[in-house]
mmCIF file of C-alpha atoms in Angstrom:
data_model
loop_
_atom_site.group_PDB
_atom_site.id
_atom_site.type_symbol
_atom_site.label_atom_id
_atom_site.label_comp_id
_atom_site.label_asym_id
_atom_site.label_seq_id
_atom_site.Cartn_x
_atom_site.Cartn_y
_atom_site.Cartn_z
ATOM 1 C CA ASP A 21 -81.350 34.655 40.137
ATOM 2 C CA ALA A 22 -79.442 37.105 37.939
ATOM 3 C CA LYS A 23 -76.322 35.989 36.101
ATOM 4 C CA THR A 24 -72.949 37.467 36.961
ATOM 5 C CA THR A 25 -69.824 37.975 34.880
ATOM 6 C CA GLN A 26 -66.335 38.019 36.381
ATOM 7 C CA PRO A 27 -62.801 37.933 34.971
ATOM 8 C CA THR A 28 -61.443 34.411 34.869
ATOM 9 C CA SER A 29 -58.241 35.295 36.669
ATOM 10 C CA MET A 30 -56.318 38.186 38.213
ATOM 11 C CA ASP A 31 -52.935 38.700 39.797
ATOM 12 C CA CYS A 32 -52.139 40.986 42.697
ATOM 13 C CA ALA A 33 -48.891 41.875 44.466
ATOM 14 C CA GLU A 34 -48.732 41.056 48.144
ATOM 15 C CA GLY A 35 -49.554 44.078 50.284
ATOM 16 C CA ARG A 36 -51.405 45.851 47.490
ATOM 17 C CA ALA A 37 -55.143 46.270 47.162
ATOM 18 C CA ALA A 38 -56.967 43.635 45.122
ATOM 19 C CA ASN A 39 -59.971 44.972 43.214
ATOM 20 C CA LEU A 40 -62.244 42.254 41.870
ATOM 21 C CA PRO A 41 -65.000 43.411 39.492
ATOM 22 C CA CYS A 42 -68.362 41.787 38.862
ATOM 23 C CA ASN A 43 -71.078 42.614 36.347
ATOM 24 C CA HIS A 44 -74.691 41.808 37.189
ATOM 25 C CA SER A 45 -76.597 43.944 34.700
ATOM 26 C CA THR A 46 -79.868 41.980 35.053
ATOM 27 C CA ILE A 47 -80.037 42.210 38.836
ATOM 28 C CA SER A 48 -83.521 42.662 40.273
ATOM 29 C CA GLY A 49 -84.528 45.078 42.977
ATOM 30 C CA ASN A 50 -84.847 42.361 45.607
ATOM 31 C CA GLU A 51 -81.521 40.681 44.858
ATOM 32 C CA TYR A 52 -78.463 41.136 47.023
ATOM 33 C CA VAL A 53 -74.850 40.894 45.865
ATOM 34 C CA TYR A 54 -72.876 38.279 47.806
ATOM 35 C CA TRP A 55 -69.175 37.509 47.678
ATOM 36 C CA TYR A 56 -67.691 34.191 48.703
ATOM 37 C CA ARG A 57 -64.250 32.749 48.204
ATOM 38 C CA GLN A 58 -62.966 29.216 48.045
ATOM 39 C CA ILE A 59 -59.425 28.357 48.992
ATOM 40 C CA HIS A 60 -58.411 25.112 47.319
ATOM 41 C CA SER A 61 -61.084 22.471 48.040
ATOM 42 C CA GLN A 62 -62.116 24.099 51.318
ATOM 43 C CA GLY A 63 -65.715 25.098 51.957
ATOM 44 C CA PRO A 64 -66.711 28.417 50.392
ATOM 45 C CA GLN A 65 -66.114 31.250 52.819
ATOM 46 C CA TYR A 66 -68.541 34.142 53.140
ATOM 47 C CA ILE A 67 -66.896 37.538 52.671
ATOM 48 C CA ILE A 68 -69.507 40.285 52.429
ATOM 49 C CA HIS A 69 -72.859 41.177 50.913
ATOM 50 C CA GLY A 70 -74.889 44.269 50.097
ATOM 51 C CA LEU A 71 -78.035 45.568 48.450
ATOM 52 C CA LYS A 72 -77.231 49.053 47.197
ATOM 53 C CA ASN A 73 -75.029 50.790 49.742
ATOM 54 C CA ASN A 74 -71.296 50.256 49.992
ATOM 55 C CA GLU A 75 -70.347 47.855 52.748
ATOM 56 C CA THR A 76 -67.172 47.237 54.724
ATOM 57 C CA ASN A 77 -66.183 44.580 57.229
ATOM 58 C CA GLU A 78 -62.959 43.219 58.652
ATOM 59 C CA MET A 79 -62.253 41.240 55.492
ATOM 60 C CA ALA A 80 -63.164 43.496 52.610
ATOM 61 C CA SER A 81 -65.130 46.379 51.144
ATOM 62 C CA LEU A 82 -67.954 46.094 48.628
ATOM 63 C CA ILE A 83 -68.620 48.935 46.243
ATOM 64 C CA ILE A 84 -71.911 48.749 44.338
ATOM 65 C CA THR A 85 -72.594 51.177 41.493
ATOM 66 C CA GLU A 86 -75.605 53.443 41.775
ATOM 67 C CA ASP A 87 -77.478 51.554 39.051
ATOM 68 C CA ARG A 88 -76.560 48.276 40.807
ATOM 69 C CA LYS A 89 -75.420 46.726 37.543
ATOM 70 C CA SER A 90 -71.881 46.099 38.753
ATOM 71 C CA SER A 91 -69.841 45.877 41.907
ATOM 72 C CA THR A 92 -66.238 45.645 43.069
ATOM 73 C CA LEU A 93 -64.834 43.650 45.955
ATOM 74 C CA ILE A 94 -61.778 45.278 47.485
ATOM 75 C CA LEU A 95 -59.238 43.431 49.615
ATOM 76 C CA PRO A 96 -57.265 46.395 50.969
ATOM 77 C CA HIS A 97 -53.947 44.661 51.683
ATOM 78 C CA ALA A 98 -53.782 41.322 49.931
ATOM 79 C CA THR A 99 -51.712 38.540 51.491
ATOM 80 C CA LEU A 100 -50.607 35.206 50.078
ATOM 81 C CA ARG A 101 -53.438 33.564 52.052
ATOM 82 C CA ASP A 102 -55.957 35.531 49.966
ATOM 83 C CA THR A 103 -55.107 33.400 46.935
ATOM 84 C CA ALA A 104 -58.440 31.774 46.111
ATOM 85 C CA VAL A 105 -61.369 31.664 43.701
ATOM 86 C CA TYR A 106 -63.709 34.574 44.394
ATOM 87 C CA TYR A 107 -67.385 34.208 43.528
ATOM 88 C CA CYS A 108 -69.789 37.068 43.002
ATOM 89 C CA ILE A 109 -73.372 35.838 43.431
ATOM 90 C CA VAL A 110 -76.701 37.631 43.297
ATOM 91 C CA ARG A 111 -79.438 36.127 45.410
ATOM 92 C CA VAL A 112 -82.966 36.890 46.463
ATOM 93 C CA TYR A 113 -82.988 37.432 50.205
ATOM 94 C CA GLU A 114 -86.627 36.825 50.937
ATOM 95 C CA ASN A 115 -87.217 33.099 51.033
ATOM 96 C CA ALA A 116 -85.517 30.722 53.433
ATOM 97 C CA GLY A 117 -83.620 28.032 51.586
ATOM 98 C CA ASN A 118 -82.863 30.056 48.478
ATOM 99 C CA MET A 119 -79.785 28.612 46.841
ATOM 100 C CA LEU A 120 -76.529 30.236 45.857
ATOM 101 C CA THR A 121 -75.625 29.849 42.191
ATOM 102 C CA PHE A 122 -71.857 29.635 41.783
ATOM 103 C CA GLY A 123 -70.587 30.483 38.314
ATOM 104 C CA GLY A 124 -66.984 30.635 37.237
ATOM 105 C CA GLY A 125 -65.565 33.109 39.686
ATOM 106 C CA THR A 126 -62.232 34.922 39.544
ATOM 107 C CA ARG A 127 -59.080 33.033 40.396
ATOM 108 C CA LEU A 128 -56.997 35.565 42.339
ATOM 109 C CA MET A 129 -53.300 34.858 42.606
ATOM 110 C CA VAL A 130 -51.453 36.963 45.170
ATOM 111 C CA LYS A 131 -47.760 37.032 44.405
ATOM 112 C CA PRO A 132 -44.814 37.938 46.672
ATOM 113 C CA ALA B 225 -67.387 30.755 66.900
ATOM 114 C CA ALA B 226 -69.113 27.467 66.167
ATOM 115 C CA GLY B 227 -69.082 26.347 62.556
ATOM 116 C CA VAL B 228 -70.940 23.862 60.414
ATOM 117 C CA ILE B 229 -69.830 20.309 61.114
ATOM 118 C CA GLN B 230 -69.823 17.633 58.460
ATOM 119 C CA SER B 231 -69.116 13.958 58.844
ATOM 120 C CA PRO B 232 -67.390 11.983 57.682
ATOM 121 C CA ARG B 233 -64.716 14.175 56.141
ATOM 122 C CA HIS B 234 -63.620 11.458 53.754
ATOM 123 C CA LEU B 235 -65.555 8.473 52.446
ATOM 124 C CA ILE B 236 -64.611 5.752 50.004
ATOM 125 C CA LYS B 237 -67.318 3.551 48.511
ATOM 126 C CA GLU B 238 -67.673 1.018 45.751
ATOM 127 C CA LYS B 239 -70.034 1.425 42.798
ATOM 128 C CA ARG B 240 -73.654 0.570 43.609
ATOM 129 C CA GLU B 241 -73.101 1.012 47.342
ATOM 130 C CA THR B 242 -74.926 3.549 49.502
ATOM 131 C CA ALA B 243 -73.544 6.476 51.473
ATOM 132 C CA THR B 244 -74.904 8.782 54.147
ATOM 133 C CA LEU B 245 -73.425 12.208 54.758
ATOM 134 C CA LYS B 246 -74.268 14.186 57.865
ATOM 135 C CA CYS B 247 -74.417 17.893 58.511
ATOM 136 C CA TYR B 248 -74.721 19.684 61.846
ATOM 137 C CA PRO B 249 -75.625 23.353 61.365
ATOM 138 C CA ILE B 250 -74.414 26.299 63.374
ATOM 139 C CA PRO B 251 -76.501 26.591 66.582
ATOM 140 C CA ARG B 252 -79.776 28.464 66.053
ATOM 141 C CA HIS B 253 -79.564 28.074 62.281
ATOM 142 C CA ASP B 254 -82.783 26.509 61.002
ATOM 143 C CA THR B 255 -81.961 26.213 57.305
ATOM 144 C CA VAL B 256 -79.520 23.782 55.707
ATOM 145 C CA TYR B 257 -78.293 23.476 52.147
ATOM 146 C CA TRP B 258 -76.399 20.765 50.268
ATOM 147 C CA TYR B 259 -74.006 21.449 47.405
ATOM 148 C CA GLN B 260 -71.951 19.127 45.225
ATOM 149 C CA GLN B 261 -68.609 20.100 43.685
ATOM 150 C CA GLY B 262 -67.117 17.803 41.081
ATOM 151 C CA PRO B 263 -63.412 17.929 40.158
ATOM 152 C CA GLY B 264 -62.545 21.253 38.555
ATOM 153 C CA GLN B 265 -66.143 22.477 38.799
ATOM 154 C CA ASP B 266 -68.016 25.087 40.784
ATOM 155 C CA PRO B 267 -70.281 24.063 43.664
ATOM 156 C CA GLN B 268 -73.750 23.092 42.451
ATOM 157 C CA PHE B 269 -76.825 23.336 44.630
ATOM 158 C CA LEU B 270 -78.624 20.091 45.404
ATOM 159 C CA ILE B 271 -81.358 20.737 47.960
ATOM 160 C CA SER B 272 -82.276 22.827 50.999
ATOM 161 C CA PHE B 273 -84.473 22.535 54.060
ATOM 162 C CA TYR B 274 -86.097 25.137 56.275
ATOM 163 C CA GLU B 275 -87.667 24.090 59.551
ATOM 164 C CA LYS B 276 -87.484 20.428 58.508
ATOM 165 C CA MET B 277 -89.385 20.997 55.257
ATOM 166 C CA GLN B 278 -87.810 20.890 51.818
ATOM 167 C CA SER B 279 -87.411 24.467 50.661
ATOM 168 C CA ASP B 280 -85.616 24.490 47.319
ATOM 169 C CA LYS B 281 -84.436 21.784 44.975
ATOM 170 C CA GLY B 282 -81.657 21.830 42.430
ATOM 171 C CA SER B 283 -80.092 19.191 40.233
ATOM 172 C CA ILE B 284 -80.264 16.396 42.766
ATOM 173 C CA PRO B 285 -80.378 12.903 41.249
ATOM 174 C CA ASP B 286 -83.361 10.706 42.072
ATOM 175 C CA ARG B 287 -80.896 8.289 43.698
ATOM 176 C CA PHE B 288 -80.217 10.915 46.349
ATOM 177 C CA SER B 289 -82.538 11.878 49.162
ATOM 178 C CA ALA B 290 -82.145 14.160 52.128
ATOM 179 C CA GLN B 291 -83.965 15.231 55.225
ATOM 180 C CA GLN B 292 -83.660 17.589 58.146
ATOM 181 C CA PHE B 293 -84.324 16.315 61.629
ATOM 182 C CA SER B 294 -85.943 17.900 64.692
ATOM 183 C CA ASP B 295 -82.531 19.003 66.018
ATOM 184 C CA TYR B 296 -81.946 20.677 62.608
ATOM 185 C CA HIS B 297 -79.159 18.381 61.543
ATOM 186 C CA SER B 298 -79.456 17.017 58.031
ATOM 187 C CA GLU B 299 -78.483 13.825 56.255
ATOM 188 C CA LEU B 300 -77.876 13.268 52.559
ATOM 189 C CA ASN B 301 -78.495 9.682 51.509
ATOM 190 C CA MET B 302 -76.971 8.485 48.273
ATOM 191 C CA SER B 303 -77.818 5.101 46.771
ATOM 192 C CA SER B 304 -76.585 3.104 43.778
ATOM 193 C CA LEU B 305 -73.421 5.143 43.758
ATOM 194 C CA GLU B 306 -71.790 5.835 40.418
ATOM 195 C CA LEU B 307 -68.240 6.862 39.562
ATOM 196 C CA GLY B 308 -69.562 10.307 38.645
ATOM 197 C CA ASP B 309 -70.777 10.850 42.191
ATOM 198 C CA SER B 310 -67.163 11.274 43.309
ATOM 199 C CA ALA B 311 -67.063 14.854 44.494
ATOM 200 C CA LEU B 312 -66.869 17.216 47.427
ATOM 201 C CA TYR B 313 -70.181 17.606 49.200
ATOM 202 C CA PHE B 314 -70.685 20.792 51.154
ATOM 203 C CA CYS B 315 -73.352 21.584 53.653
ATOM 204 C CA ALA B 316 -74.207 25.163 54.540
ATOM 205 C CA SER B 317 -76.515 26.603 57.165
ATOM 206 C CA SER B 318 -78.240 29.909 57.754
ATOM 207 C CA PRO B 319 -80.787 31.528 60.019
ATOM 208 C CA GLN B 320 -83.812 31.505 57.682
ATOM 209 C CA SER B 321 -82.969 33.389 54.482
ATOM 210 C CA ASP B 322 -79.854 35.047 55.830
ATOM 211 C CA THR B 323 -76.212 34.465 54.908
ATOM 212 C CA GLN B 324 -75.126 30.879 54.303
ATOM 213 C CA TYR B 325 -72.063 29.542 56.087
ATOM 214 C CA PHE B 326 -70.365 26.473 54.706
ATOM 215 C CA GLY B 327 -68.875 23.449 56.344
ATOM 216 C CA PRO B 328 -65.502 21.912 55.460
ATOM 217 C CA GLY B 329 -67.067 19.334 53.153
ATOM 218 C CA THR B 330 -67.069 15.569 52.732
ATOM 219 C CA ARG B 331 -64.863 14.124 50.020
ATOM 220 C CA LEU B 332 -66.625 11.116 48.498
ATOM 221 C CA THR B 333 -64.641 8.773 46.306
ATOM 222 C CA VAL B 334 -66.497 6.059 44.413
ATOM 223 C CA LEU B 335 -64.323 3.223 43.117
#
């Protein structure tokens, strides 16, 4: 699976949009971009995923550049409960049982 | 909605003892995954099963074994426990190759 690069940490004011970038310049054509977050020692929580089109759900939006070499996760109105480590992961979709490779992530701190 | 169930949630063992962790996937999910997260580290993939067959294997020690049963639940068996095995163990499930959903984890402490 392709490697990803994310900022180590970011701050965001409560109520503002949080924009979390991710670089995945070696992504392959059959690899999806997944975002998970982990709130202190809880199980990682799925947020959103996409292949090449922008995606939106009730939690967040995912913007993927046209060349697919980077993406941005957007939390439109961050709350204190969004404080967590956010992981950007690229993963082949095809084979059942394919693992997720967690690497570093961005520690987002939402401040009042 | 139903989530992944893991038991026990907390487990304390002595060195050289054995431990068994259980995972009950979301209904109709046929694939399970095990991850280990040491203190201050990211989750690391151990092993996965699809339709009761091992699918993918990560950095799982030889002292560990796992299986998936006919009802799709999975068990992770850990023998000759070492202090370094103290960690959070997460199970995830998915329908085939689709999105993985994680359980709340089992916190294993080896004394």
